[in-house]
Short mmCIF file of C-alpha atoms in Angstrom, two decimals:
data_model
loop_
_atom_site.label_atom_id
_atom_site.label_comp_id
_atom_site.label_asym_id
_atom_site.label_seq_id
_atom_site.Cartn_x
_atom_site.Cartn_y
_atom_site.Cartn_z
CA UNK A 1 43.52 -70.82 234.11
CA UNK A 2 45.94 -71.49 236.99
CA UNK A 3 43.47 -70.76 239.97
CA UNK A 4 41.60 -73.81 240.04
CA UNK A 5 41.70 -75.61 243.52
CA UNK A 6 43.81 -78.60 242.27
CA UNK A 7 46.61 -76.46 240.84
CA UNK A 8 46.83 -73.56 243.10
CA UNK A 9 49.34 -74.95 245.47
CA UNK A 10 51.44 -76.49 242.86
CA UNK A 11 51.98 -73.70 240.39
CA UNK A 12 55.78 -72.36 239.91
CA UNK A 13 56.94 -69.98 237.46
CA UNK A 14 58.86 -72.74 235.60
CA UNK A 15 55.85 -75.05 235.26
CA UNK A 16 54.24 -75.96 231.90
CA UNK A 17 50.60 -76.83 232.51
CA UNK A 18 48.53 -78.65 230.17
CA UNK A 19 44.69 -77.57 230.45
CA UNK A 20 41.83 -79.02 228.51
CA UNK A 21 38.70 -76.88 228.22
CA UNK A 22 35.72 -76.47 225.84
CA UNK A 23 36.14 -73.91 222.84
CA UNK A 24 33.28 -71.42 222.81
CA UNK A 25 31.52 -72.00 219.47
CA UNK A 26 28.69 -69.23 220.04
CA UNK A 27 31.16 -66.40 219.60
CA UNK A 28 29.63 -63.88 217.32
CA UNK A 29 31.67 -62.78 214.36
CA UNK A 30 31.71 -59.60 212.37
CA UNK A 31 31.05 -59.61 208.65
CA UNK A 32 31.16 -62.67 206.27
CA UNK A 33 34.73 -63.76 207.42
CA UNK A 34 34.61 -66.93 209.24
CA UNK A 35 36.28 -67.30 212.50
CA UNK A 36 39.06 -69.99 212.48
CA UNK A 37 39.56 -72.41 215.15
CA UNK A 38 42.65 -70.51 216.43
CA UNK A 39 40.48 -67.26 216.53
CA UNK A 40 37.97 -69.03 218.59
CA UNK A 41 40.70 -70.34 220.89
CA UNK A 42 41.94 -66.77 221.71
CA UNK A 43 38.51 -65.36 222.19
CA UNK A 44 37.66 -68.18 224.56
CA UNK A 45 40.89 -67.65 226.54
CA UNK A 46 40.60 -63.94 226.77
CA UNK A 47 38.11 -63.64 229.52
CA UNK A 48 40.26 -66.21 231.47
CA UNK A 49 43.35 -64.08 231.26
CA UNK A 50 41.51 -60.83 232.25
CA UNK A 51 40.00 -62.59 235.24
CA UNK A 52 43.62 -63.97 236.13
CA UNK A 53 45.12 -60.50 235.84
CA UNK A 54 42.43 -58.89 237.88
CA UNK A 55 42.91 -61.59 240.63
CA UNK A 56 46.69 -60.93 240.83
CA UNK A 57 46.64 -57.27 241.11
CA UNK A 58 43.42 -55.40 241.88
CA UNK A 59 45.01 -51.96 242.22
CA UNK A 60 48.12 -51.82 239.91
CA UNK A 61 48.47 -52.30 236.15
CA UNK A 62 49.74 -55.76 235.08
CA UNK A 63 50.99 -56.55 231.53
CA UNK A 64 50.63 -60.04 230.26
CA UNK A 65 51.90 -61.54 227.11
CA UNK A 66 50.45 -64.65 225.45
CA UNK A 67 52.81 -66.47 223.06
CA UNK A 68 50.88 -69.38 221.23
CA UNK A 69 52.72 -72.41 219.97
CA UNK A 70 51.23 -74.02 217.02
CA UNK A 71 51.81 -77.61 216.88
CA UNK A 72 51.77 -80.01 213.95
CA UNK A 73 48.07 -80.94 213.06
CA UNK A 74 48.97 -84.60 212.68
CA UNK A 75 50.81 -84.65 216.06
CA UNK A 76 47.56 -83.06 217.69
CA UNK A 77 45.09 -85.21 216.10
CA UNK A 78 46.71 -88.57 215.79
CA UNK A 79 49.31 -88.01 218.61
CA UNK A 80 52.51 -89.25 217.72
CA UNK A 81 54.71 -90.82 220.41
CA UNK A 82 57.07 -89.78 221.92
CA UNK A 83 55.35 -86.40 222.12
CA UNK A 84 57.62 -83.24 221.29
CA UNK A 85 55.65 -81.25 223.98
CA UNK A 86 55.96 -82.28 227.57
CA UNK A 87 54.42 -80.89 230.79
CA UNK A 88 55.09 -80.82 234.50
CA UNK A 89 51.50 -80.86 235.51
CA UNK A 90 48.28 -81.80 233.44
CA UNK A 91 45.09 -80.42 235.08
CA UNK A 92 41.73 -81.50 233.30
CA UNK A 93 39.48 -80.04 236.02
CA UNK A 94 36.04 -78.66 235.03
CA UNK A 95 35.87 -80.59 231.66
CA UNK A 96 32.44 -80.67 230.02
CA UNK A 97 30.93 -84.21 230.89
CA UNK A 98 30.51 -85.02 227.17
CA UNK A 99 34.26 -85.17 226.67
CA UNK A 100 35.52 -88.76 226.87
CA UNK A 101 37.50 -89.24 230.13
CA UNK A 102 39.46 -92.16 228.50
CA UNK A 103 40.43 -89.73 225.46
CA UNK A 104 41.74 -87.21 227.84
CA UNK A 105 43.68 -89.88 229.62
CA UNK A 106 45.15 -91.15 226.70
CA UNK A 107 45.97 -87.77 225.29
CA UNK A 108 47.37 -86.16 228.38
CA UNK A 109 49.27 -88.91 230.32
CA UNK A 110 52.02 -89.46 227.76
CA UNK A 111 52.90 -85.78 227.64
CA UNK A 112 53.91 -85.77 231.38
CA UNK A 113 57.60 -85.13 232.34
CA UNK A 114 59.02 -87.82 234.52
CA UNK A 115 57.76 -88.27 238.09
CA UNK A 116 54.83 -85.55 237.10
CA UNK A 117 51.25 -86.42 237.68
CA UNK A 118 47.83 -85.87 235.98
CA UNK A 119 44.79 -84.56 237.87
CA UNK A 120 41.32 -85.25 236.25
CA UNK A 121 37.88 -84.16 237.53
CA UNK A 122 35.55 -87.14 236.85
CA UNK A 123 32.29 -85.53 237.64
CA UNK A 124 30.45 -83.03 239.93
CA UNK A 125 28.69 -84.47 243.00
CA UNK A 126 26.64 -83.12 245.87
CA UNK A 127 28.36 -85.36 248.38
CA UNK A 128 31.20 -87.97 248.35
CA UNK A 129 30.54 -91.23 246.80
CA UNK A 130 29.65 -94.02 249.10
CA UNK A 131 31.50 -96.66 247.48
CA UNK A 132 35.49 -97.01 247.42
CA UNK A 133 37.07 -94.46 245.21
CA UNK A 134 38.77 -97.05 242.84
CA UNK A 135 35.35 -98.75 242.22
CA UNK A 136 33.73 -95.37 241.54
CA UNK A 137 36.68 -94.32 239.21
CA UNK A 138 36.33 -97.84 237.33
CA UNK A 139 32.57 -97.12 236.90
CA UNK A 140 33.12 -93.79 235.48
CA UNK A 141 35.73 -95.01 232.89
CA UNK A 142 33.95 -98.26 232.05
CA UNK A 143 37.15 -100.12 232.09
CA UNK A 144 39.14 -102.07 234.86
CA UNK A 145 42.06 -99.99 236.25
CA UNK A 146 44.25 -102.87 235.84
CA UNK A 147 43.35 -103.34 232.25
CA UNK A 148 44.29 -99.62 231.73
CA UNK A 149 47.60 -99.77 233.60
CA UNK A 150 48.68 -103.03 231.65
CA UNK A 151 47.69 -101.63 228.00
CA UNK A 152 48.99 -98.21 228.36
CA UNK A 153 50.99 -97.76 231.67
CA UNK A 154 48.58 -94.96 232.85
CA UNK A 155 48.46 -95.99 236.37
CA UNK A 156 45.72 -94.88 238.81
CA UNK A 157 47.11 -93.58 242.19
CA UNK A 158 44.31 -91.91 244.13
CA UNK A 159 41.04 -90.06 244.10
CA UNK A 160 39.42 -87.55 246.42
CA UNK A 161 36.34 -85.59 246.89
CA UNK A 162 36.71 -81.72 247.17
CA UNK A 163 34.53 -78.73 246.21
CA UNK A 164 31.52 -80.88 245.16
CA UNK A 165 33.64 -82.85 242.56
CA UNK A 166 35.63 -86.25 242.51
CA UNK A 167 39.31 -85.76 241.27
CA UNK A 168 41.62 -88.62 240.24
CA UNK A 169 45.35 -88.49 240.29
CA UNK A 170 47.46 -90.59 237.78
CA UNK A 171 50.87 -91.31 236.66
CA UNK A 172 52.36 -92.52 233.29
CA UNK A 173 54.98 -95.13 232.80
CA UNK A 174 55.61 -96.10 229.18
CA UNK A 175 58.11 -99.05 230.08
CA UNK A 176 56.20 -102.35 229.78
CA UNK A 177 56.52 -105.01 232.73
CA UNK A 178 57.47 -108.45 231.64
CA UNK A 179 54.13 -109.83 233.10
CA UNK A 180 52.31 -107.74 230.49
CA UNK A 181 54.62 -108.54 227.76
CA UNK A 182 54.12 -112.08 228.24
CA UNK A 183 50.46 -112.15 228.23
CA UNK A 184 48.72 -114.34 225.71
CA UNK A 185 47.52 -112.33 222.55
CA UNK A 186 44.01 -113.60 223.31
CA UNK A 187 44.12 -111.97 226.87
CA UNK A 188 45.52 -108.80 225.36
CA UNK A 189 43.02 -108.70 222.69
CA UNK A 190 40.00 -109.11 225.30
CA UNK A 191 41.62 -106.21 227.32
CA UNK A 192 41.67 -103.88 223.95
CA UNK A 193 38.16 -105.15 223.31
CA UNK A 194 37.01 -104.05 226.89
CA UNK A 195 38.27 -100.40 225.93
CA UNK A 196 36.61 -100.58 222.65
CA UNK A 197 33.35 -101.40 224.35
CA UNK A 198 33.77 -98.57 226.81
CA UNK A 199 34.45 -96.11 224.04
CA UNK A 200 31.98 -97.29 221.33
CA UNK A 201 29.24 -99.28 222.96
CA UNK A 202 28.56 -97.76 226.43
CA UNK A 203 28.21 -94.13 225.25
CA UNK A 204 25.86 -93.17 222.54
CA UNK A 205 25.99 -89.42 222.97
CA UNK A 206 29.74 -88.96 222.60
CA UNK A 207 31.06 -86.29 220.12
CA UNK A 208 31.21 -87.73 216.55
CA UNK A 209 34.68 -89.43 215.88
CA UNK A 210 35.60 -89.15 219.40
CA UNK A 211 35.35 -92.82 220.07
CA UNK A 212 37.52 -93.78 217.23
CA UNK A 213 40.00 -91.09 218.21
CA UNK A 214 40.18 -92.67 221.45
CA UNK A 215 41.17 -96.26 220.08
CA UNK A 216 43.78 -94.73 217.91
CA UNK A 217 45.49 -92.98 220.91
CA UNK A 218 45.22 -96.51 222.53
CA UNK A 219 47.07 -98.24 219.73
CA UNK A 220 49.64 -95.48 219.58
CA UNK A 221 50.51 -95.88 223.10
CA UNK A 222 50.66 -99.58 222.85
CA UNK A 223 52.78 -99.76 219.64
CA UNK A 224 55.47 -97.88 221.55
CA UNK A 225 54.87 -99.69 224.90
CA UNK A 226 54.92 -103.32 223.82
CA UNK A 227 57.48 -105.23 221.49
CA UNK A 228 56.92 -105.19 217.79
CA UNK A 229 56.20 -108.99 217.76
CA UNK A 230 53.57 -108.75 220.53
CA UNK A 231 51.65 -106.07 218.54
CA UNK A 232 51.71 -108.26 215.32
CA UNK A 233 50.05 -111.14 217.02
CA UNK A 234 47.10 -108.79 217.61
CA UNK A 235 46.43 -108.24 213.89
#
């Protein structure tokens, strides 16, 4: 869990690290009893903890204790803001390609503690992109970086190529600048529509329901970020 290249230099005992990964849905079950999502989560994590333990101390016995914190279902699915759980670092490296990058950004960034960063793996590549990184990131997201920043406060900082993958770094600021608050409703709505197009139109193989979930997260951030009268003009 904590030995991926982007995190190994920044892991401290007091850190809370948010990781996103695919749940293994091919796990065999015994008898007629159905495995719950929580069961599958633990079974997916078990090999990772075994590997981590082996890498820490190969010759001695190491004990590990896992304490799960079960969050509210509504908070997890609909993402109420402000979040009750905050993280020092968020590492979304090695995500499956079919997971929406925008959905991860909108879900993870608001959980960052102040002055913390989010590291997101955009895609695997044999060589570094030929075009500027900011343009490459925009193409992968399907949305202008300035639009994302003005709507959500999720700000692109940098991107780099390492270990046959492109990683991007982001920060989050929920406070809305005056220039964004004073945007005309038509302009603001056009920005929202551009995100909707990226979520619903440009991706036809997305997980069922993920596109709508992404838009829900977008509006939940905007409701907290913008004045009530600004949001009211959009509807």
